[in-house]
Amino acid sequence: MNSCLDTIHIQYMRVTAWRPVFVFVCRELGDTQELFLPMTERMRASCKHPSYVPAAGLDSDESCEGTSEASFKDAIVFDGHPKNNGAPLQENGIKRHRTTLPAPMFSRNDFSIWGILKKCIGLELSKITMPIVFNEPLSFLQRITEYMEHTYLIHKAGSLSDSLDRMQAVAAFAVSAVASQWDRTGKPFNPLLGETYELTREEQGYRLISEQFWGKSVEAEPRGTITLELLRHKEAYTWTNPFCCVHNVILGKLWIEQYGTVEIVNHSTGDKCVLNFKPCGMFGKELHRVEGYIQDKSKKRRCVIYGKWTECLWSVDPQAFEAYKKAERKGDTKKQKQEEVAGAENEDADEMPDVQETVAVIPGSTLLWRISSRPAHSAEMYNFTSFAVTLNELEPGMEAALPPTDCRLRPDIRAMETGDMDQASKEKERLEEKQREARKERAKDEQEWSTRWFQLGTNPHVGTQDWIYTGGYFDRNYTDCPNIY
């Protein structure tokens, strides 16, 4: 039986002095479906033997036979019996990951971003060093890995036979991908040039790598195309993330808002999902809310999607939705006048609005996704999710298998995670200075930095530049990796 290789590509852009890219391989263990993220071009790989290959296993790219239109060699193949490589197992055979950080976070109450910025007036942006207390003990490469917390939604999309159902699962994945940002006001560490991150979740059927590839300019570019391909169904989906706004950077309590329109397009069927991440507004009524619809290629609305990106997502018939909203509008007329009077007293404030009651479920709705609860002690761990807590875990034997550029080996992040803030600050300054000196040496020798695991290509669905995974990472030959730490 041939396996089907699904792919997802993410090109992530944000305002900063670096731009990360990453690739992952994912496979649904139950029916040999695979998922893999090469950053760009569609992969057409067909594994003729969907069983685990002991000679290759997790340590090689040579894990199945197949061909690819991109320059990726081959995708990994798992059987239905995850291997633990000596790590402890739970009773059900699923690998156990840590549930807490080594030390609680350092209090930020005595620090002010505005106080720091006042001292930096007139300085070049790339030369401003923020106190480490405003960081969280993750690299940005690890932070974007949180996109994969709800991987089961991609597995679900690949298993569904109806294109409308698949679009609903993809929409739920797109919304779930930003859910971990709520209350996460700590700044991840800037990746160093050449830094990498690898995450293998064999029990969930995927692995990923990421690589930092640019570090000499500052860009503010509101784009970043995500491409998901379900090759079993010969479908390709693309979308971009909503805008993210951090309030009260100067004064007050920091809080995060997602807003903007996200369009998910199925380039194979012509179906489209339009999601409106609503701004909270003056009275906070729309805080966290998402509403949208799915239409077919004839532009007929097939279902309505609603919920909160911090909680859950539902789908319902368009007629039922309109009837519910009509009744709701009648009941809201009196409330609106009361809110306007109360809001007028505070119209200049940027305080975080009170979170409204949870999502009211419209009769006949179907649940698409619900967020997992955060750990009870999350507030003492930078408001990490359970998934985020595991991302910097360095298990026994892992250091010998990882490249020397992996985030887990960064001494500043490791020191901060263990609560040694002084050492973390010293290491951060040392690494930044080392990076500056390396840049000067390259400029002196007129050498350009070249990526190790990716190359530029073109996204065939949207026609924009994208990055292709070149293969070879899982062969575990890292002798030519740079010494960045």
mmCIF file of N, CA and C in Angstrom, residues 131-208:
data_model
loop_
_atom_site.group_PDB
_atom_site.id
_atom_site.type_symbol
_atom_site.label_atom_id
_atom_site.label_comp_id
_atom_site.label_asym_id
_atom_site.label_seq_id
_atom_site.Cartn_x
_atom_site.Cartn_y
_atom_site.Cartn_z
ATOM 1 N N PRO A 131 16.814 44.227 28.510
ATOM 2 C CA PRO A 131 17.117 43.359 29.653
ATOM 3 C C PRO A 131 16.482 41.987 29.471
ATOM 4 N N ILE A 132 17.180 40.981 29.909
ATOM 5 C CA ILE A 132 16.733 39.617 29.694
ATOM 6 C C ILE A 132 15.443 39.299 30.450
ATOM 7 N N VAL A 133 15.100 40.132 31.421
ATOM 8 C CA VAL A 133 13.889 39.890 32.197
ATOM 9 C C VAL A 133 12.641 39.950 31.327
ATOM 10 N N PHE A 134 12.714 40.631 30.178
ATOM 11 C CA PHE A 134 11.559 40.723 29.286
ATOM 12 C C PHE A 134 11.468 39.536 28.329
ATOM 13 N N ASN A 135 12.429 38.622 28.416
ATOM 14 C CA ASN A 135 12.422 37.442 27.548
ATOM 15 C C ASN A 135 11.651 36.301 28.178
ATOM 16 N N GLU A 136 11.406 35.274 27.392
ATOM 17 C CA GLU A 136 10.968 33.978 27.882
ATOM 18 C C GLU A 136 12.016 32.961 27.417
ATOM 19 N N PRO A 137 12.212 31.860 28.150
ATOM 20 C CA PRO A 137 13.307 30.936 27.835
ATOM 21 C C PRO A 137 13.022 30.024 26.646
ATOM 22 N N LEU A 138 12.764 30.646 25.504
ATOM 23 C CA LEU A 138 12.607 29.946 24.228
ATOM 24 C C LEU A 138 13.213 30.814 23.136
ATOM 25 N N SER A 139 13.778 30.191 22.136
ATOM 26 C CA SER A 139 14.169 30.906 20.926
ATOM 27 C C SER A 139 12.921 31.093 20.066
ATOM 28 N N PHE A 140 12.951 32.090 19.177
ATOM 29 C CA PHE A 140 11.793 32.284 18.307
ATOM 30 C C PHE A 140 11.565 31.072 17.409
ATOM 31 N N LEU A 141 12.611 30.328 17.092
ATOM 32 C CA LEU A 141 12.430 29.100 16.321
ATOM 33 C C LEU A 141 11.567 28.106 17.088
ATOM 34 N N GLN A 142 11.740 28.071 18.400
ATOM 35 C CA GLN A 142 10.895 27.206 19.223
ATOM 36 C C GLN A 142 9.492 27.771 19.347
ATOM 37 N N ARG A 143 9.404 29.086 19.418
ATOM 38 C CA ARG A 143 8.088 29.729 19.559
ATOM 39 C C ARG A 143 7.193 29.423 18.357
ATOM 40 N N ILE A 144 7.741 29.495 17.134
ATOM 41 C CA ILE A 144 6.896 29.216 15.976
ATOM 42 C C ILE A 144 6.572 27.731 15.854
ATOM 43 N N THR A 145 7.322 26.896 16.551
ATOM 44 C CA THR A 145 7.009 25.469 16.570
ATOM 45 C C THR A 145 5.662 25.210 17.239
ATOM 46 N N GLU A 146 5.203 26.148 18.057
ATOM 47 C CA GLU A 146 3.914 25.981 18.725
ATOM 48 C C GLU A 146 2.750 25.935 17.741
ATOM 49 N N TYR A 147 3.021 26.267 16.492
ATOM 50 C CA TYR A 147 2.023 26.077 15.441
ATOM 51 C C TYR A 147 1.529 24.632 15.417
ATOM 52 N N MET A 148 2.370 23.704 15.878
ATOM 53 C CA MET A 148 2.069 22.280 15.756
ATOM 54 C C MET A 148 1.383 21.682 16.974
ATOM 55 N N GLU A 149 0.937 22.510 17.897
ATOM 56 C CA GLU A 149 0.325 21.968 19.113
ATOM 57 C C GLU A 149 -0.919 21.137 18.812
ATOM 58 N N HIS A 150 -1.684 21.547 17.827
ATOM 59 C CA HIS A 150 -2.936 20.843 17.507
ATOM 60 C C HIS A 150 -2.807 20.111 16.171
ATOM 61 N N THR A 151 -1.744 19.320 16.048
ATOM 62 C CA THR A 151 -1.467 18.584 14.811
ATOM 63 C C THR A 151 -2.594 17.643 14.422
ATOM 64 N N TYR A 152 -3.348 17.167 15.389
ATOM 65 C CA TYR A 152 -4.409 16.204 15.096
ATOM 66 C C TYR A 152 -5.415 16.748 14.092
ATOM 67 N N LEU A 153 -5.531 18.079 14.003
ATOM 68 C CA LEU A 153 -6.473 18.666 13.052
ATOM 69 C C LEU A 153 -6.023 18.450 11.608
ATOM 70 N N ILE A 154 -4.708 18.413 11.379
ATOM 71 C CA ILE A 154 -4.210 18.114 10.038
ATOM 72 C C ILE A 154 -4.431 16.644 9.717
ATOM 73 N N HIS A 155 -4.163 15.773 10.690
ATOM 74 C CA HIS A 155 -4.446 14.355 10.488
ATOM 75 C C HIS A 155 -5.926 14.155 10.155
ATOM 76 N N LYS A 156 -6.775 14.874 10.879
ATOM 77 C CA LYS A 156 -8.217 14.757 10.653
ATOM 78 C C LYS A 156 -8.588 15.211 9.249
ATOM 79 N N ALA A 157 -8.022 16.335 8.804
ATOM 80 C CA ALA A 157 -8.323 16.848 7.464
ATOM 81 C C ALA A 157 -7.965 15.820 6.403
ATOM 82 N N GLY A 158 -6.829 15.157 6.567
ATOM 83 C CA GLY A 158 -6.413 14.171 5.579
ATOM 84 C C GLY A 158 -7.293 12.943 5.545
ATOM 85 N N SER A 159 -7.989 12.662 6.644
ATOM 86 C CA SER A 159 -8.800 11.444 6.720
ATOM 87 C C SER A 159 -10.237 11.640 6.254
ATOM 88 N N LEU A 160 -10.660 12.899 6.043
ATOM 89 C CA LEU A 160 -12.056 13.176 5.693
ATOM 90 C C LEU A 160 -12.276 13.076 4.190
ATOM 91 N N SER A 161 -13.443 12.584 3.791
ATOM 92 C CA SER A 161 -13.736 12.366 2.370
ATOM 93 C C SER A 161 -14.401 13.562 1.707
ATOM 94 N N ASP A 162 -15.057 14.427 2.483
ATOM 95 C CA ASP A 162 -15.772 15.570 1.920
ATOM 96 C C ASP A 162 -14.902 16.826 1.988
ATOM 97 N N SER A 163 -14.828 17.574 0.880
ATOM 98 C CA SER A 163 -13.955 18.753 0.828
ATOM 99 C C SER A 163 -14.403 19.841 1.796
ATOM 100 N N LEU A 164 -15.712 19.967 2.047
ATOM 101 C CA LEU A 164 -16.202 20.948 3.007
ATOM 102 C C LEU A 164 -15.724 20.605 4.411
ATOM 103 N N ASP A 165 -15.794 19.323 4.769
ATOM 104 C CA ASP A 165 -15.316 18.894 6.081
ATOM 105 C C ASP A 165 -13.812 19.123 6.215
ATOM 106 N N ARG A 166 -13.085 18.883 5.138
ATOM 107 C CA ARG A 166 -11.640 19.109 5.183
ATOM 108 C C ARG A 166 -11.327 20.589 5.385
ATOM 109 N N MET A 167 -12.068 21.455 4.704
ATOM 110 C CA MET A 167 -11.844 22.892 4.867
ATOM 111 C C MET A 167 -12.129 23.326 6.301
ATOM 112 N N GLN A 168 -13.141 22.745 6.932
ATOM 113 C CA GLN A 168 -13.446 23.084 8.317
ATOM 114 C C GLN A 168 -12.289 22.685 9.236
ATOM 115 N N ALA A 169 -11.706 21.517 8.996
ATOM 116 C CA ALA A 169 -10.578 21.071 9.817
ATOM 117 C C ALA A 169 -9.357 21.960 9.601
ATOM 118 N N VAL A 170 -9.120 22.369 8.354
ATOM 119 C CA VAL A 170 -7.993 23.256 8.060
ATOM 120 C C VAL A 170 -8.213 24.618 8.715
ATOM 121 N N ALA A 171 -9.450 25.120 8.668
ATOM 122 C CA ALA A 171 -9.766 26.401 9.312
ATOM 123 C C ALA A 171 -9.530 26.319 10.818
ATOM 124 N N ALA A 172 -9.917 25.204 11.421
ATOM 125 C CA ALA A 172 -9.694 25.025 12.855
ATOM 126 C C ALA A 172 -8.202 25.010 13.168
ATOM 127 N N PHE A 173 -7.406 24.380 12.303
ATOM 128 C CA PHE A 173 -5.958 24.367 12.508
ATOM 129 C C PHE A 173 -5.379 25.778 12.415
ATOM 130 N N ALA A 174 -5.854 26.560 11.448
ATOM 131 C CA ALA A 174 -5.356 27.928 11.274
ATOM 132 C C ALA A 174 -5.652 28.783 12.500
ATOM 133 N N VAL A 175 -6.832 28.608 13.097
ATOM 134 C CA VAL A 175 -7.196 29.373 14.291
ATOM 135 C C VAL A 175 -6.426 28.863 15.509
ATOM 136 N N SER A 176 -6.331 27.549 15.641
ATOM 137 C CA SER A 176 -5.644 26.975 16.806
ATOM 138 C C SER A 176 -4.173 27.366 16.852
ATOM 139 N N ALA A 177 -3.596 27.651 15.686
ATOM 140 C CA ALA A 177 -2.164 27.949 15.615
ATOM 141 C C ALA A 177 -1.785 29.237 16.336
ATOM 142 N N VAL A 178 -2.737 30.156 16.506
ATOM 143 C CA VAL A 178 -2.422 31.420 17.186
ATOM 144 C C VAL A 178 -2.891 31.425 18.636
ATOM 145 N N ALA A 179 -3.550 30.357 19.070
ATOM 146 C CA ALA A 179 -4.150 30.340 20.405
ATOM 147 C C ALA A 179 -3.118 30.438 21.523
ATOM 148 N N SER A 180 -1.932 29.882 21.309
ATOM 149 C CA SER A 180 -0.925 29.883 22.378
ATOM 150 C C SER A 180 -0.374 31.273 22.659
ATOM 151 N N GLN A 181 -0.666 32.254 21.788
ATOM 152 C CA GLN A 181 -0.124 33.599 21.986
ATOM 153 C C GLN A 181 -0.841 34.375 23.087
ATOM 154 N N TRP A 182 -2.031 33.934 23.460
ATOM 155 C CA TRP A 182 -2.769 34.665 24.481
ATOM 156 C C TRP A 182 -1.990 34.703 25.793
ATOM 157 N N ASP A 183 -1.802 35.913 26.303
ATOM 158 C CA ASP A 183 -1.112 36.157 27.575
ATOM 159 C C ASP A 183 0.380 35.847 27.522
ATOM 160 N N ARG A 184 0.924 35.625 26.330
ATOM 161 C CA ARG A 184 2.355 35.347 26.185
ATOM 162 C C ARG A 184 3.070 36.640 25.814
ATOM 163 N N THR A 185 3.340 37.469 26.795
ATOM 164 C CA THR A 185 3.934 38.784 26.540
ATOM 165 C C THR A 185 5.455 38.789 26.668
ATOM 166 N N GLY A 186 6.043 37.657 27.031
ATOM 167 C CA GLY A 186 7.500 37.568 27.068
ATOM 168 C C GLY A 186 8.062 37.489 25.656
ATOM 169 N N LYS A 187 9.236 38.055 25.455
ATOM 170 C CA LYS A 187 9.865 38.073 24.135
ATOM 171 C C LYS A 187 10.753 36.842 23.976
ATOM 172 N N PRO A 188 10.549 36.041 22.930
ATOM 173 C CA PRO A 188 11.478 34.934 22.701
ATOM 174 C C PRO A 188 12.854 35.463 22.311
ATOM 175 N N PHE A 189 13.874 34.683 22.533
ATOM 176 C CA PHE A 189 15.231 35.085 22.173
ATOM 177 C C PHE A 189 15.376 35.167 20.657
ATOM 178 N N ASN A 190 16.074 36.211 20.189
ATOM 179 C CA ASN A 190 16.377 36.300 18.765
ATOM 180 C C ASN A 190 17.253 35.118 18.359
ATOM 181 N N PRO A 191 16.886 34.382 17.320
ATOM 182 C CA PRO A 191 17.766 33.303 16.863
ATOM 183 C C PRO A 191 19.083 33.863 16.326
ATOM 184 N N LEU A 192 20.163 33.184 16.600
ATOM 185 C CA LEU A 192 21.454 33.544 16.030
ATOM 186 C C LEU A 192 21.519 33.041 14.594
ATOM 187 N N LEU A 193 22.295 33.706 13.771
ATOM 188 C CA LEU A 193 22.434 33.286 12.387
ATOM 189 C C LEU A 193 22.994 31.865 12.334
ATOM 190 N N GLY A 194 22.272 30.971 11.660
ATOM 191 C CA GLY A 194 22.678 29.575 11.589
ATOM 192 C C GLY A 194 22.074 28.694 12.662
ATOM 193 N N GLU A 195 21.347 29.290 13.596
ATOM 194 C CA GLU A 195 20.704 28.514 14.661
ATOM 195 C C GLU A 195 19.645 27.589 14.065
ATOM 196 N N THR A 196 19.488 26.420 14.653
ATOM 197 C CA THR A 196 18.499 25.450 14.182
ATOM 198 C C THR A 196 17.676 24.935 15.353
ATOM 199 N N TYR A 197 16.567 24.307 15.020
ATOM 200 C CA TYR A 197 15.762 23.635 16.046
ATOM 201 C C TYR A 197 15.126 22.407 15.429
ATOM 202 N N GLU A 198 15.191 21.329 16.155
ATOM 203 C CA GLU A 198 14.585 20.069 15.726
ATOM 204 C C GLU A 198 13.600 19.604 16.781
ATOM 205 N N LEU A 199 12.452 19.145 16.352
ATOM 206 C CA LEU A 199 11.482 18.552 17.270
ATOM 207 C C LEU A 199 10.916 17.299 16.627
ATOM 208 N N THR A 200 11.042 16.185 17.325
ATOM 209 C CA THR A 200 10.467 14.923 16.872
ATOM 210 C C THR A 200 9.382 14.505 17.847
ATOM 211 N N ARG A 201 8.200 14.288 17.326
ATOM 212 C CA ARG A 201 7.086 13.794 18.122
ATOM 213 C C ARG A 201 6.580 12.521 17.453
ATOM 214 N N GLU A 202 7.356 11.458 17.638
ATOM 215 C CA GLU A 202 7.024 10.208 16.964
ATOM 216 C C GLU A 202 5.670 9.676 17.413
ATOM 217 N N GLU A 203 5.340 9.909 18.703
ATOM 218 C CA GLU A 203 4.048 9.424 19.189
ATOM 219 C C GLU A 203 2.894 10.171 18.548
ATOM 220 N N GLN A 204 3.147 11.371 18.010
ATOM 221 C CA GLN A 204 2.123 12.128 17.294
ATOM 222 C C GLN A 204 2.330 12.060 15.781
ATOM 223 N N GLY A 205 3.439 11.447 15.366
ATOM 224 C CA GLY A 205 3.648 11.194 13.952
ATOM 225 C C GLY A 205 4.241 12.331 13.156
ATOM 226 N N TYR A 206 5.107 13.160 13.732
ATOM 227 C CA TYR A 206 5.737 14.192 12.918
ATOM 228 C C TYR A 206 7.097 14.569 13.487
ATOM 229 N N ARG A 207 7.870 15.245 12.659
ATOM 230 C CA ARG A 207 9.130 15.843 13.078
ATOM 231 C C ARG A 207 9.316 17.134 12.284
ATOM 232 N N LEU A 208 10.101 18.047 12.812
ATOM 233 C CA LEU A 208 10.328 19.316 12.118
ATOM 234 C C LEU A 208 11.741 19.797 12.385
#
